Amino acid sequence: MQNSILNQIQSPTELRLLNQKDLPKLAQELREFIINIVATKQGHLGASLGVVELTIALHYVFNTPTDELIWDVGHQAYGHKILTGRKDVFHTNRRLNGISGFPKREESEYDAFGVGHSSTSISAALGMAIASQLKGDNKHHIAVIGDASIASGMAFEGLNHAGVTNANLLVILNDNAIGIDPSVGALKQYLTNVKKGTQKQDNIFEALNFNYSGPIDGHNLEALISELNRLKTIKGPKFLHVITTKGKGLKQAEKDQVKYHAPGKFDAITGEIIPKTKSGYTKFQDVFGETIVELAKQNKNIVGITPAMPTGSSLKYMMEELPERAFDVGIAEQHAVTLAAGMATQGLIPFCNIYSTFLQRAYDQIIHDVALQKLPVIFCLDRAGLVGEDGATHHGVFDLSYLNCIPNLIVFAPRNEVELRNIMYTAQLGLNQPIAIRYPRGTGNMLNWKVPFKPIEIGKGEQLKQGKNLAVLSVGTIASNITISIEDLKVSHYDMRFVKPIDEKLLHDIFKNYSTIITVEDNSVKGGFGSAILEFAAKYNYKNTIKVKGIPDNFIEHGSVDDLQRLVGLDVESLKIEFQKFA
């Protein structure tokens, strides 16, 4: 690109040397750069396009990395990465051994705080600001948070605390009326009224002792720079309300903001999404989405709940067909779980669909509000196991471990689409306790999964193949890799299905008939399915050789699911090599 401003910038130091009148051209170049890379390499598009001007203004006005900048969630941080020395490696974004799709402290000194989950930025920035005060450092701390994320409880906890400090904190609300799906709730309506100038009540942020300014146009560089410079001179907690358009600069991304959040491959010039080759198989999320609608039409007590992921979980199907019985509660996992508990006390049958990694945020509610009271909430944990390019912040590899230790809770992992359908059917028939059903991102491998419902016996595993010497025990969809890997081996394969209650009768038979047992799971090797088998062996004093295969005891980075399975030894070839040692 001749006379490219972007090519001259290796860090914000060069950015700050630019004449302010050149910044709109830089914004255009930065947008084009993001579009061109993401069009072929894929990733999160709309969020980063929406904050190009804000990103430039922040690094132009503030002395980063001394002044600390935190991006909530991090979907919107591509421009930040490109301007902070990672332009030449941006094409490796979200790929194995490449840069992360989210800000990450070990990747750059400009990434002040690692993010991926929502609503953490205000608390983290406040912690840094208080630390700076205690150390006598005179620097700025900025948290950029979206209107969907600020509605979450943790963000309010941070605001509530910040309002009674004199910390040097600037919270910037990036208000575009959408997270991944459109924002919901009363706060969204309040912010809409503020933008329209029709809000009658007092300003909520001023009421929390913030020096509030805005709303201002987040695509007007002159206005942004002027206001940020003014706010630098003001002491104590400050709040800047900025209005942006998600997907700004790409017509289709502005028009269909949900689809272009992470559109896959698309034509960088026209914006048209390049259709994926259809496998004919169905995503597990759609098996859930279609099945809950089918069941809810038969059972009027069924309700569906998701915290801000109606599209990702496919609860959107129920929201379209039975809107009065399906609830998007916003980014509020704790609330979603206890809301489900309240509904269960009144005889409703709540299906609470939360990504495995996000359910971590509601752990106390699972124990205290659901399991302790033995309330029959049906937890559907989407994105269980290795999720791929989103990396360590999003892998669902801890759920079997953190759920297995909770009394009164059934834990089930279907190996295929029919099993998912049937456990959903079984759960809504009437359990007297809660159940967690975990299933992965992506598709299964069955073409005809819409078969008549059959109840599943709770706590019952099953044998899939008869062999000798070696028994392989698995739960969940990793069974398909095992099935392929033992095609030519005389190895027995058991799908235990339930981690809790575990099928002790079947396990006694297995331990009496096989000298060697290998457990396989796409969960941490610490505390999960393999650990449950080891506990069984210890309880009954079995001396068999037991090997536990799963996710090792370290955080797994980003890459394709295939790459990551090879990395941890859960791919077909690695499993086959392991099994051959004992077959």
Coordinates of C-alpha atoms in Angstrom, one line a residue, residues 106 115 130 134 157 173 220 262 277 408 582:
E106 CA 2.2 -12.7 28.1
V115 CA -9.7 -11.3 28.9
I130 CA -5.9 1.5 43.5
L134 CA -0.8 3.0 46.9
E157 CA -20.0 -4.7 41.5
L173 CA -19.1 2.4 27.6
N220 CA -15.8 11.0 15.3
A262 CA -17.8 -14.0 13.5
T277 CA -19.4 -27.0 2.2
N408 CA -27.5 -34.7 44.1
F582 CA -2.0 -53.1 25.3

